[in-house]
Coordinates of C-alpha atoms in Angstrom, one line a residue:
Chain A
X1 CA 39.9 48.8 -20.7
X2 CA 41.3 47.5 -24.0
X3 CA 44.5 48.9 -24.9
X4 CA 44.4 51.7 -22.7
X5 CA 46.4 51.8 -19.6
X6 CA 44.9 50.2 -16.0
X7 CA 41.9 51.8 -14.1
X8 CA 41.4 49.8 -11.0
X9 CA 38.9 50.9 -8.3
X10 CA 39.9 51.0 -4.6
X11 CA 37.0 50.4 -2.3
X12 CA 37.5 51.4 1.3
X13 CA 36.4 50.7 4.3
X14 CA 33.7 47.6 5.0
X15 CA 31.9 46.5 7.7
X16 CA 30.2 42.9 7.0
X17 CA 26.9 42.6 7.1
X18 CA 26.2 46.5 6.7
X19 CA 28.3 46.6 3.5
X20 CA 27.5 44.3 1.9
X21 CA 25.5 44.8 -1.0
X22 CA 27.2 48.6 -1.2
X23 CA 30.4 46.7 -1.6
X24 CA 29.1 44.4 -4.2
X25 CA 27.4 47.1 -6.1
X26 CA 30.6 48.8 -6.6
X27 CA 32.5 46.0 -8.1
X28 CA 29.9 45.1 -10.3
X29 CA 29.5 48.4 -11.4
X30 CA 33.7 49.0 -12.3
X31 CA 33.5 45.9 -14.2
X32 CA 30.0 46.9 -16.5
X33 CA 31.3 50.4 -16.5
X34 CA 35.0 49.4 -18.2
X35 CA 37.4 49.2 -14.8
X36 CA 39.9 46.6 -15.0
X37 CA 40.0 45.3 -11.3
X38 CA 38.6 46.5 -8.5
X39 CA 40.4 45.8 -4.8
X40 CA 38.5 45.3 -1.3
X41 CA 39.3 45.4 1.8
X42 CA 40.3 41.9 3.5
X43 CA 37.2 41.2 5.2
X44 CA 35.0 41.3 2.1
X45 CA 34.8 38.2 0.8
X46 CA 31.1 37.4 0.1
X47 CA 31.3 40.6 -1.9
X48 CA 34.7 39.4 -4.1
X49 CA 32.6 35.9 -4.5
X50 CA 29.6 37.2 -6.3
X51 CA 32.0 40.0 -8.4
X52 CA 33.5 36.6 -9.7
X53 CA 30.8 34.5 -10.0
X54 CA 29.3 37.5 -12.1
X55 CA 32.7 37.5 -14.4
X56 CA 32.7 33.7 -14.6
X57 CA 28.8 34.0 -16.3
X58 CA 29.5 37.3 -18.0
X59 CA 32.6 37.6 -18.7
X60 CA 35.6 39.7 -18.7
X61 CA 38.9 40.5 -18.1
X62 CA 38.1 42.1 -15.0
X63 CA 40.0 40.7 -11.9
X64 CA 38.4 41.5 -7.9
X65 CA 41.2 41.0 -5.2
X66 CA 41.2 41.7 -1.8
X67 CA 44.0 43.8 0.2
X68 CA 44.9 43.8 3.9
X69 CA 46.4 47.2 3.7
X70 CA 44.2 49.9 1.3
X71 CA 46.5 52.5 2.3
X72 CA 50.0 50.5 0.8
X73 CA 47.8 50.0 -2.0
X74 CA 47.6 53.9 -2.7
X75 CA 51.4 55.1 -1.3
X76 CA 52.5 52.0 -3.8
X77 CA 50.4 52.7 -7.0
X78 CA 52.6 53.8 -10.1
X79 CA 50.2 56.0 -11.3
X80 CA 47.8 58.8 -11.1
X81 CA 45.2 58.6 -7.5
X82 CA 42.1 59.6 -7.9
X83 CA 39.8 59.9 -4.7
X84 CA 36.0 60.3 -5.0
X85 CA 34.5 62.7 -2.6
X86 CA 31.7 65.0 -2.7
X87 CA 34.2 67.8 -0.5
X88 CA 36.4 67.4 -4.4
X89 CA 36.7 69.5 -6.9
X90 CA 34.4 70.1 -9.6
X91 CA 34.6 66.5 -12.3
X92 CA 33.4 68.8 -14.9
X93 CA 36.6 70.8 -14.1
X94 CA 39.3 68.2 -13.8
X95 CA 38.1 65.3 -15.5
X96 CA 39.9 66.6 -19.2
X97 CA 43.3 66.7 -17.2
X98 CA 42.8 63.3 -16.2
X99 CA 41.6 61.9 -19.1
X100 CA 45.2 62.9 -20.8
X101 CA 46.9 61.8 -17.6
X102 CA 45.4 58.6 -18.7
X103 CA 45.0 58.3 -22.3
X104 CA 47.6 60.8 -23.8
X105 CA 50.4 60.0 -21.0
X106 CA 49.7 56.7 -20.3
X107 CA 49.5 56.8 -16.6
X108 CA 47.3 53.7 -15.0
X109 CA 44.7 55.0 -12.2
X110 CA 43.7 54.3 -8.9
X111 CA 40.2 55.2 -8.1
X112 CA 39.6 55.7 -4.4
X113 CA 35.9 55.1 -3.6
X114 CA 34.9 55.9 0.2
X115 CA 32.6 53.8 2.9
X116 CA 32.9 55.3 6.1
X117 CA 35.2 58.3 7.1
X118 CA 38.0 58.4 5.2
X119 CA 41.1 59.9 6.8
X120 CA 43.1 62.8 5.9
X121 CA 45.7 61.3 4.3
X122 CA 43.8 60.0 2.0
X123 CA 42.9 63.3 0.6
X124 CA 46.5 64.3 0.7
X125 CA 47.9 61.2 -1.0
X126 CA 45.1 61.4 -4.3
X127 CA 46.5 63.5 -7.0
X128 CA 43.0 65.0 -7.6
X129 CA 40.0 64.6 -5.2
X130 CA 36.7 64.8 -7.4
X131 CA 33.1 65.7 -6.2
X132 CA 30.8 64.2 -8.6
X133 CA 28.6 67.3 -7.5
X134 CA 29.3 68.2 -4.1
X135 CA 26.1 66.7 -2.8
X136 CA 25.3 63.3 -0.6
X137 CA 24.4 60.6 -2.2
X138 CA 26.0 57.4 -3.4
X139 CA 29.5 55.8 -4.4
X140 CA 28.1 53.6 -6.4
X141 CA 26.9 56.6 -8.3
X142 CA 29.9 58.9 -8.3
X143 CA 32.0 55.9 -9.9
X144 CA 29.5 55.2 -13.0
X145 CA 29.1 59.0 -13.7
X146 CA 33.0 59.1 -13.4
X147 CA 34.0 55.9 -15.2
X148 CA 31.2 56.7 -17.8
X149 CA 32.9 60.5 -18.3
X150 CA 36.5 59.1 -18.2
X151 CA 35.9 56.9 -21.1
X152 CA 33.5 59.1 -22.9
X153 CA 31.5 56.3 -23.9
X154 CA 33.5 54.0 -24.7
X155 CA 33.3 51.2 -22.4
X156 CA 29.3 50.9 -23.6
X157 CA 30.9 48.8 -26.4
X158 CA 33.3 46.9 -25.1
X159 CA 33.1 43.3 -25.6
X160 CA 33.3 40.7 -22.8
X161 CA 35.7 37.6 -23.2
X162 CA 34.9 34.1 -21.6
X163 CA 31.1 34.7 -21.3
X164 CA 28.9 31.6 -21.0
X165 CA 25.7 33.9 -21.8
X166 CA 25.1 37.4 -23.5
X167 CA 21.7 39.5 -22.8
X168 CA 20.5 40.2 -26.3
X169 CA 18.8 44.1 -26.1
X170 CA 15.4 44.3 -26.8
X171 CA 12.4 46.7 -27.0
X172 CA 10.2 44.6 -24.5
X173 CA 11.1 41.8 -22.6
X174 CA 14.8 39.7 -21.9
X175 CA 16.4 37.6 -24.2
X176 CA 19.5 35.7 -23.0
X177 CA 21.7 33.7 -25.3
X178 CA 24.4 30.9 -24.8
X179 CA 27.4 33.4 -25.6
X180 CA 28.2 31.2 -28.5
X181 CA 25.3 32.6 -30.1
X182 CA 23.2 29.0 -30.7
X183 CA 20.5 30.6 -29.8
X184 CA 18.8 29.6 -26.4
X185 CA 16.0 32.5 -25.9
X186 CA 14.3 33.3 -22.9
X187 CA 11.9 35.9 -23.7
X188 CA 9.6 36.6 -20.7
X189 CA 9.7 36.4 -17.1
X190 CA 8.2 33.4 -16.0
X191 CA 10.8 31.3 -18.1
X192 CA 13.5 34.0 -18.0
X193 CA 16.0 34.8 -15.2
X194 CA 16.1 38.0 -13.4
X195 CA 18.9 40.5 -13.2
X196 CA 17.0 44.3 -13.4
X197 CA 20.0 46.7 -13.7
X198 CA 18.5 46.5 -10.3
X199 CA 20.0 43.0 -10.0
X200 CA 23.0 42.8 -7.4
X201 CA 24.5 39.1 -8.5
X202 CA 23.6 38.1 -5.3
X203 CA 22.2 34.5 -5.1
X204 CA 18.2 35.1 -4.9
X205 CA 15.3 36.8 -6.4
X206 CA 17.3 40.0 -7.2
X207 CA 20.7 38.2 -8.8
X208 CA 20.8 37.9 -12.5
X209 CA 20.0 34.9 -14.1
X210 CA 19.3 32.8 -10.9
X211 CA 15.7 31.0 -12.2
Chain B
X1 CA 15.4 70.1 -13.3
X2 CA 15.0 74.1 -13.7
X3 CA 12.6 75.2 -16.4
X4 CA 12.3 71.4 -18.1
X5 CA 9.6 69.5 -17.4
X6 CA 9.2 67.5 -14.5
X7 CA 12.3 63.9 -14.0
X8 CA 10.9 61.4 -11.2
X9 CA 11.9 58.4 -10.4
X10 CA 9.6 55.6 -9.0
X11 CA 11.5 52.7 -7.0
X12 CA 10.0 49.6 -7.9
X13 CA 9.8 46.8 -5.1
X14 CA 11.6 47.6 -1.5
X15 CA 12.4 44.9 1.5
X16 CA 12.7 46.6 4.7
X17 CA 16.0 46.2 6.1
X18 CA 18.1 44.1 2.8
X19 CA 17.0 47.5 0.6
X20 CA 17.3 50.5 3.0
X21 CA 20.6 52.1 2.0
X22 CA 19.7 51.0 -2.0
X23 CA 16.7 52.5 -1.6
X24 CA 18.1 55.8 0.0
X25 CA 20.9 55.8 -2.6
X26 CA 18.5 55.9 -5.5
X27 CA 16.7 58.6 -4.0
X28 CA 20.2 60.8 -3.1
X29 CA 20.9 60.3 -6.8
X30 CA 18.2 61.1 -8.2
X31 CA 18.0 64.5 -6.0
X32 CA 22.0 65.0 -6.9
X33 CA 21.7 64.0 -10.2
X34 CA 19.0 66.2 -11.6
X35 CA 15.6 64.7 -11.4
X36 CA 13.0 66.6 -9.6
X37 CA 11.1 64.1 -7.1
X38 CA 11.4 60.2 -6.1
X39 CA 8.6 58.2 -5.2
X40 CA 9.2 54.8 -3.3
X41 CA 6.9 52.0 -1.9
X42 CA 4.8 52.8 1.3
X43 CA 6.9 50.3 3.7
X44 CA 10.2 52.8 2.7
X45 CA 9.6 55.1 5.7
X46 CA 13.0 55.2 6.1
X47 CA 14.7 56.1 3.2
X48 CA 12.2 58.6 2.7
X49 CA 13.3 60.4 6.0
X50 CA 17.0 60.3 5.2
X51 CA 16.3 62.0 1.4
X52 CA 14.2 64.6 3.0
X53 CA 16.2 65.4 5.8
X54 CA 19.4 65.6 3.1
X55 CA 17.2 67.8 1.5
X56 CA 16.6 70.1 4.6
X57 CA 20.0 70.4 5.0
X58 CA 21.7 70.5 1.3
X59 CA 18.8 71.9 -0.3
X60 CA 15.8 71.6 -3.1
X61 CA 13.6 71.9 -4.8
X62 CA 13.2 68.2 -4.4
X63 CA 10.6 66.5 -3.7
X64 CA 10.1 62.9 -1.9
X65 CA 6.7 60.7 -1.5
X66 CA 5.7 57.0 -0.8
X67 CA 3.3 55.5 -2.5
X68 CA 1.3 52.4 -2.2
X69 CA 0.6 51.6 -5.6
X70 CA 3.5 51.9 -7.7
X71 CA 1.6 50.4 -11.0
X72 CA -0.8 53.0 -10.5
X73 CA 1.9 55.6 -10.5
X74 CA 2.8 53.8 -14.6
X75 CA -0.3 53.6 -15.7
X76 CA -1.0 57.2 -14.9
X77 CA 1.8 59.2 -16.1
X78 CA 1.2 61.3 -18.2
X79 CA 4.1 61.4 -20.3
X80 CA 7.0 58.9 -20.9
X81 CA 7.9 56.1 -19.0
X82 CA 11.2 54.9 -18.9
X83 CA 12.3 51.6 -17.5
X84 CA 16.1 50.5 -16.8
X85 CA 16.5 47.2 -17.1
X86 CA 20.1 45.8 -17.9
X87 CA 17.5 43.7 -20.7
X88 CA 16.6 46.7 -22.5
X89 CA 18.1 48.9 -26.0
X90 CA 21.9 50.1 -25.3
X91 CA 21.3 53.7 -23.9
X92 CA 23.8 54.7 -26.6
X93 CA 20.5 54.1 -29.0
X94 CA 17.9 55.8 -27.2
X95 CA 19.3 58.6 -25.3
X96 CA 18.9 60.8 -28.4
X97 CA 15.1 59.9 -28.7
X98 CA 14.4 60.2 -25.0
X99 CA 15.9 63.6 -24.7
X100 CA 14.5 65.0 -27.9
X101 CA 11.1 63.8 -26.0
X102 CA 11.9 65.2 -23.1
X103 CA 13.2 68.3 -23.7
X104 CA 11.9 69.4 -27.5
X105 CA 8.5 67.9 -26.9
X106 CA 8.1 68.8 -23.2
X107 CA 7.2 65.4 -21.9
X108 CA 7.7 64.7 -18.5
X109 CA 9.8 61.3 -17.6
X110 CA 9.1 59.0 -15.2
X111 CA 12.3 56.8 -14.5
X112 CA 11.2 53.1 -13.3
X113 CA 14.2 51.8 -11.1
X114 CA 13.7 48.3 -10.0
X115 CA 14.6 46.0 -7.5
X116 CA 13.1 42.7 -6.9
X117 CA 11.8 40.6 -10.0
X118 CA 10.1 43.5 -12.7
X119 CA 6.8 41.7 -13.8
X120 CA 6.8 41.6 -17.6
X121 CA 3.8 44.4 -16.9
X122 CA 6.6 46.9 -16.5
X123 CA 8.3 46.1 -19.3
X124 CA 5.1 46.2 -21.6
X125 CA 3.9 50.3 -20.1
X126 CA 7.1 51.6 -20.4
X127 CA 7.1 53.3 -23.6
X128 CA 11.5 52.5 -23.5
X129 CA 13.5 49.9 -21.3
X130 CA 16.9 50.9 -21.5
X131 CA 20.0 49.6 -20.3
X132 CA 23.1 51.0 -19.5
X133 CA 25.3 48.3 -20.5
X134 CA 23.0 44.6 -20.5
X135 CA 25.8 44.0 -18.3
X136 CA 23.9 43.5 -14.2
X137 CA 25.1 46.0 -11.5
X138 CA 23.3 48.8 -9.8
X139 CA 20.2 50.3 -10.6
X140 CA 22.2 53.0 -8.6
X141 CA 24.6 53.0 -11.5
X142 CA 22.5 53.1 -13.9
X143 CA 20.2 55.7 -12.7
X144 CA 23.4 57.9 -11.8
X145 CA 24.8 57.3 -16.3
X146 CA 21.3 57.6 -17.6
X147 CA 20.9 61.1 -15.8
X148 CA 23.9 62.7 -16.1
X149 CA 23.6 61.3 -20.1
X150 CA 19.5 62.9 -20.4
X151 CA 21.0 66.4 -19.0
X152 CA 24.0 65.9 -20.7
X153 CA 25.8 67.2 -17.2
X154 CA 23.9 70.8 -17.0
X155 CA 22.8 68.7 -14.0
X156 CA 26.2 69.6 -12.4
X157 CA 25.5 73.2 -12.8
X158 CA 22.1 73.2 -10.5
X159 CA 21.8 75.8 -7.4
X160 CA 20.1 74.9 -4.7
X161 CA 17.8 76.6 -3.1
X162 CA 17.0 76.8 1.0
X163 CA 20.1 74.8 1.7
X164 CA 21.8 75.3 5.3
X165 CA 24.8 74.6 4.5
X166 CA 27.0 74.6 0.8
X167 CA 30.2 72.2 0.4
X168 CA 32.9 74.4 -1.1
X169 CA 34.7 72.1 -4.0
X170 CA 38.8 71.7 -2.3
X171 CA 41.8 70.4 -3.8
X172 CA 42.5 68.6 -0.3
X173 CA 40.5 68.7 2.4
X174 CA 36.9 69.6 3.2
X175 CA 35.0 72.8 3.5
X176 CA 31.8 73.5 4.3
X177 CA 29.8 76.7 4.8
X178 CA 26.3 78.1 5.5
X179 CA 24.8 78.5 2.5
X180 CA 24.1 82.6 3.2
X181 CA 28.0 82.4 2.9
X182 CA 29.3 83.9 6.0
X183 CA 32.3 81.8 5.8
X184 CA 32.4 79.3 9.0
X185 CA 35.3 76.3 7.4
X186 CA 35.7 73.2 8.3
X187 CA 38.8 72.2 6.6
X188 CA 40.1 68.5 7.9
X189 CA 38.6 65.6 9.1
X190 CA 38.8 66.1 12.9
X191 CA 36.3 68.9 12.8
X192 CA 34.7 68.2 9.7
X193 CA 31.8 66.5 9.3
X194 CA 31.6 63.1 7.3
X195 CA 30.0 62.9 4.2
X196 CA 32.4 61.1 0.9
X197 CA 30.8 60.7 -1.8
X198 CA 30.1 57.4 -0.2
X199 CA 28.3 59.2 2.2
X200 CA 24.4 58.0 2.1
X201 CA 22.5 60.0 4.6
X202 CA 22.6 58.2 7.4
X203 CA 22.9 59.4 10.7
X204 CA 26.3 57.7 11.9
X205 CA 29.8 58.0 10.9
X206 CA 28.8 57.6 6.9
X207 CA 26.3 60.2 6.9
X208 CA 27.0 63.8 5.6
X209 CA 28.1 66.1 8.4
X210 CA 27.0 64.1 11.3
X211 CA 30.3 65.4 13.2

């Protein structure tokens, strides 16, 4: 983000169909939570279409590729590996050692975020496995608590480059704006688009913007 | 969470099938993250079973219900309802009010999480809609940041209670134990049970511990 060094985010493991919108959700959320580029695997496509269709409307930088070999990705990344996984150690314990791995020593990071059972070398290869908790529940979650910790804040504020509309915050209702600022308003529902945090950038009733 | 008063999160809107593992995902974060109960729509059977089953298993107190009217559920809370919307006031704005509510004037929160089109209703009970980032992603995302931000992480300090089993946090590898602590380990992935932080519950190869 900004000047710092890279974060990208490693997604792995996807099976079509079933992944889908988990795949999706965790691009979208690496870009809105201050990652640089996200990678997935080869046979994610429909999910690397709406991450860029979502850049092209909202802006960026914040690239979406896909790889046909995750694990070359991770042996050739110069850098610091992180892997998500709730069998990790404590991110209240080791997220101030990599924050300065990242910020004071400029090293760029992977972020390796699980699907289905990730093998051991994985775990071996990461130069810290994190737990955000040691619980179930989501990668989409683990990543914004992590990203959101990592950058302390910061990347609430960034500002997004090449935008063709802005979401102006508001007390009640949605107000979307042309992002040169002339003005276009779109105040309530029934004129306005949707796109709930809840929205997924897919291309019905639940992507943003698609009224 | 503890001594506060009472966190849940309603889940607006679900469509068997397209929302299952969404659903589930906002349900495992809201039990990982802190909050104390999740309510979803009646026709989320299934998500409801995979959150309480996790809950057998990993522990509680947590609790998880369907309702069939989720307006009713707004209209009457008594306390403060939240909405996140990626529409609403920058987090960084209103975290400090919501928590001072919530924790200095003993309110309890309800967290509205949505996932089809919000009607503008919603947007007019909830006494804030807040979003983190007015960027669109995941309300899984954003109901992971918004969490961790309202316990500012003493939600990564929480014991469980009447678990079965207790991950131990690892450098490398993966340990699990019974939660009375008489030591049975499961270091590596051959005999160890599933369960990344992109595990969600679910009784195949993603799901925690299904080894």
């Amino acid at each position: 983000m900004h000047d710092d060094q890279e974060v990208a985010v490693l997604r792995l493991g996807h099976r079509p169909g079933r992944d889908e919108r988990m795949t999706t959700h965790v691009g979208l959320t690496a870009r809105a939570l201050g990652a640089d580029r996200v990678l997935f695997p080869d046979n994610a496509g429909q999910s690397l279409e709406t991450v860029a269709d979502i850049t092209d409307r909202f802006g960026g930088p914040f690239e979406v590729e896909l790889t046909d070999s995750p694990n070359a990705v991770i042996r050739g990344w110069d850098g610091r590996v992180v892997h998500l996984t709730m069998y990790g150690e404590r991110i209240q314990d080791v997220e101030g050692d990599i924050r300065s791995a990242h910020r004071d020593e400029g090293e760029p990071l992977l972020l390796v975020v699980g699907s289905e059972k990730v093998a051991f070398d994985v775990y071996e290869a990461a130069d810290w496995n994190v737990g955000v908790t040691n619980q179930p529940h989501s990668e989409v979650a683990g990543l914004a608590v992590f990203l959101d910790r990592l950058f302390e804040g910061r990347e609430l504020e960034r500002e997004w480059v090449g935008a063709d509309r802005r979401v102006i915050p508001m007390e009640t209702g949605k107000r979307v704006e042309p992002a040169d600022g002339n003005g276009e308003t779109d105040e309530n529902e029934e004129t306005g688009g949707d796109g709930e945090t809840g929205g997924d950038g897919e291309t019905d009733d639940n992507g943003p913007e698609s009224a």
